[in-house]
């Protein structure tokens, strides 16, 4: 968790020259009790125990050993779930497929919706809490499931499993980490007209920090009336400024293309036989900003090797821990991290 620790210790107040040196960090300059309070709130989401406060008061250098204890505490992984939820926003109170579709009792609605929405968040948190390579979030064949998801989704949840455990899908979906989870694509769904473009935009925003919807595109200077036909996406330069890169990513996601919305048999499974529909429907082959792809199987690796993937991870974690947007004056510090 070197990224998390650097962000905790540096804070937004250090100059770039201070980051890689042995100078006392912003965290280290705090009084011992305040330092422990900061660590406990950031890592565990709770105030420190009185016993820990007594320990650091008696021995100010004990904060590092306490930090290691917090990183090994089960509450740390739970804390990460909540941090990631602020950015990924997969916790919602309704999905296309609702709890009644699985014969659940109304009393199980909240547990059902919470379970679906937390699947991708739990995967992110498990990778981070276990100090695995961050690229695992888009390349691993693992997912996270609990008893609810183990009953309704095609996952290898153990018969004696309790709570959230590492599991695997059994429906031939490629290993692509969060990009292959039902929880992500049940949250970021699509329509017949959108054809996975919204999903491709979500990938760019969440994993690259590039928001297509924030691009300053103007259609006011066109000489002719605006052409909104499908062909305009490939011929109109205003449209192509986004769609030239967006549509090839969307073309790689058609294993999650559902012929009928609100259908459990459709939406719980990956459909590898539908992967060829992407190039047909979107009239473009799968590609990652010009680099050809075979489909979802390549998508995770393309994300993992994109330099923006790493800068986005640093900036998004900084915003979560600093509890404010990243500003231009922060970039030198973040680049060093």
mmCIF file of N, CA, C and O in Angstrom, residues 27-40 48 52-64 66 70:
data_model
loop_
_atom_site.group_PDB
_atom_site.id
_atom_site.type_symbol
_atom_site.label_atom_id
_atom_site.label_comp_id
_atom_site.label_asym_id
_atom_site.label_seq_id
_atom_site.Cartn_x
_atom_site.Cartn_y
_atom_site.Cartn_z
ATOM 1 N N UNK A 27 2.314 14.416 8.251
ATOM 2 C CA UNK A 27 1.777 13.544 9.291
ATOM 3 C C UNK A 27 2.720 13.476 10.490
ATOM 4 O O UNK A 27 2.284 13.540 11.644
ATOM 5 N N UNK A 28 4.000 13.372 10.217
ATOM 6 C CA UNK A 28 4.975 13.257 11.307
ATOM 7 C C UNK A 28 5.088 14.540 12.112
ATOM 8 O O UNK A 28 5.515 14.515 13.272
ATOM 9 N N UNK A 29 4.727 15.659 11.535
ATOM 10 C CA UNK A 29 4.822 16.930 12.254
ATOM 11 C C UNK A 29 3.635 17.164 13.192
ATOM 12 O O UNK A 29 3.640 18.097 13.985
ATOM 13 N N UNK A 30 2.629 16.326 13.103
ATOM 14 C CA UNK A 30 1.493 16.455 14.010
ATOM 15 C C UNK A 30 1.867 15.948 15.403
ATOM 16 O O UNK A 30 2.693 15.049 15.553
ATOM 17 N N UNK A 31 1.246 16.476 16.445
ATOM 18 C CA UNK A 31 1.414 15.900 17.782
ATOM 19 C C UNK A 31 0.981 14.433 17.770
ATOM 20 O O UNK A 31 0.106 14.041 16.983
ATOM 21 N N UNK A 32 1.565 13.602 18.611
ATOM 22 C CA UNK A 32 1.305 12.154 18.559
ATOM 23 C C UNK A 32 -0.174 11.776 18.565
ATOM 24 O O UNK A 32 -0.612 10.937 17.769
ATOM 25 N N UNK A 33 -0.970 12.372 19.446
ATOM 26 C CA UNK A 33 -2.381 11.999 19.528
ATOM 27 C C UNK A 33 -3.127 12.378 18.249
ATOM 28 O O UNK A 33 -3.974 11.615 17.763
ATOM 29 N N UNK A 34 -2.834 13.548 17.681
ATOM 30 C CA UNK A 34 -3.480 13.962 16.434
ATOM 31 C C UNK A 34 -3.048 13.066 15.274
ATOM 32 O O UNK A 34 -3.837 12.751 14.383
ATOM 33 N N UNK A 35 -1.783 12.674 15.289
ATOM 34 C CA UNK A 35 -1.264 11.800 14.232
ATOM 35 C C UNK A 35 -2.020 10.464 14.239
ATOM 36 O O UNK A 35 -2.425 9.950 13.194
ATOM 37 N N UNK A 36 -2.202 9.908 15.428
ATOM 38 C CA UNK A 36 -2.906 8.634 15.524
ATOM 39 C C UNK A 36 -4.374 8.792 15.130
ATOM 40 O O UNK A 36 -4.959 7.902 14.492
ATOM 41 N N UNK A 37 -4.962 9.913 15.496
ATOM 42 C CA UNK A 37 -6.352 10.176 15.105
ATOM 43 C C UNK A 37 -6.478 10.205 13.590
ATOM 44 O O UNK A 37 -7.393 9.608 13.017
ATOM 45 N N UNK A 38 -5.543 10.878 12.931
ATOM 46 C CA UNK A 38 -5.560 10.946 11.468
ATOM 47 C C UNK A 38 -5.428 9.552 10.862
ATOM 48 O O UNK A 38 -6.156 9.176 9.939
ATOM 49 N N UNK A 39 -4.477 8.771 11.376
ATOM 50 C CA UNK A 39 -4.261 7.424 10.836
ATOM 51 C C UNK A 39 -5.493 6.546 11.024
ATOM 52 O O UNK A 39 -5.912 5.839 10.110
ATOM 53 N N UNK A 40 -6.060 6.575 12.220
ATOM 54 C CA UNK A 40 -7.190 5.704 12.506
ATOM 55 C C UNK A 40 -8.409 6.069 11.666
ATOM 56 O O UNK A 40 -9.088 5.195 11.117
ATOM 57 N N UNK A 48 -9.345 6.367 17.203
ATOM 58 C CA UNK A 48 -8.451 5.364 17.792
ATOM 59 C C UNK A 48 -8.939 4.890 19.152
ATOM 60 O O UNK A 48 -9.605 5.631 19.888
ATOM 61 N N UNK A 52 -4.654 2.613 22.359
ATOM 62 C CA UNK A 52 -3.675 3.058 21.368
ATOM 63 C C UNK A 52 -3.215 4.481 21.654
ATOM 64 O O UNK A 52 -2.047 4.830 21.455
ATOM 65 N N UNK A 53 -4.140 5.315 22.114
ATOM 66 C CA UNK A 53 -3.764 6.682 22.486
ATOM 67 C C UNK A 53 -2.793 6.674 23.667
ATOM 68 O O UNK A 53 -1.822 7.450 23.691
ATOM 69 N N UNK A 54 -3.035 5.793 24.623
ATOM 70 C CA UNK A 54 -2.103 5.682 25.753
ATOM 71 C C UNK A 54 -0.733 5.232 25.268
ATOM 72 O O UNK A 54 0.301 5.733 25.727
ATOM 73 N N UNK A 55 -0.719 4.314 24.294
ATOM 74 C CA UNK A 55 0.552 3.794 23.774
ATOM 75 C C UNK A 55 1.360 4.883 23.095
ATOM 76 O O UNK A 55 2.560 5.047 23.341
ATOM 77 N N UNK A 56 0.712 5.659 22.234
ATOM 78 C CA UNK A 56 1.456 6.670 21.483
ATOM 79 C C UNK A 56 1.813 7.870 22.367
ATOM 80 O O UNK A 56 2.803 8.564 22.109
ATOM 81 N N UNK A 57 1.036 8.113 23.417
ATOM 82 C CA UNK A 57 1.386 9.184 24.347
ATOM 83 C C UNK A 57 2.645 8.826 25.128
ATOM 84 O O UNK A 57 3.530 9.672 25.333
ATOM 85 N N UNK A 58 2.731 7.559 25.505
ATOM 86 C CA UNK A 58 3.915 7.107 26.232
ATOM 87 C C UNK A 58 5.118 6.942 25.323
ATOM 88 O O UNK A 58 6.264 7.133 25.743
ATOM 89 N N UNK A 59 4.873 6.604 24.057
ATOM 90 C CA UNK A 59 5.969 6.352 23.115
ATOM 91 C C UNK A 59 5.571 6.894 21.746
ATOM 92 O O UNK A 59 4.981 6.185 20.929
ATOM 93 N N UNK A 60 5.880 8.179 21.454
ATOM 94 C CA UNK A 60 5.454 8.783 20.185
ATOM 95 C C UNK A 60 5.920 8.031 18.944
ATOM 96 O O UNK A 60 5.271 8.108 17.895
ATOM 97 N N UNK A 61 7.025 7.312 19.007
ATOM 98 C CA UNK A 61 7.511 6.587 17.829
ATOM 99 C C UNK A 61 6.701 5.320 17.545
ATOM 100 O O UNK A 61 6.921 4.658 16.520
ATOM 101 N N UNK A 62 5.761 5.003 18.427
ATOM 102 C CA UNK A 62 4.967 3.781 18.236
ATOM 103 C C UNK A 62 3.935 3.928 17.122
ATOM 104 O O UNK A 62 3.263 2.954 16.778
ATOM 105 N N UNK A 63 3.800 5.125 16.546
ATOM 106 C CA UNK A 63 2.761 5.326 15.536
ATOM 107 C C UNK A 63 2.974 4.444 14.305
ATOM 108 O O UNK A 63 2.015 3.996 13.674
ATOM 109 N N UNK A 64 4.245 4.161 13.984
ATOM 110 C CA UNK A 64 4.492 3.332 12.807
ATOM 111 C C UNK A 64 4.040 1.889 13.029
ATOM 112 O O UNK A 64 3.469 1.262 12.137
ATOM 113 N N UNK A 66 1.694 0.992 15.118
ATOM 114 C CA UNK A 66 0.240 1.052 15.141
ATOM 115 C C UNK A 66 -0.326 1.147 13.730
ATOM 116 O O UNK A 66 -1.363 0.541 13.417
ATOM 117 N N UNK A 70 -3.037 -1.295 11.912
ATOM 118 C CA UNK A 70 -4.258 -0.843 11.252
ATOM 119 C C UNK A 70 -4.347 -1.404 9.828
ATOM 120 O O UNK A 70 -5.435 -1.766 9.362
#
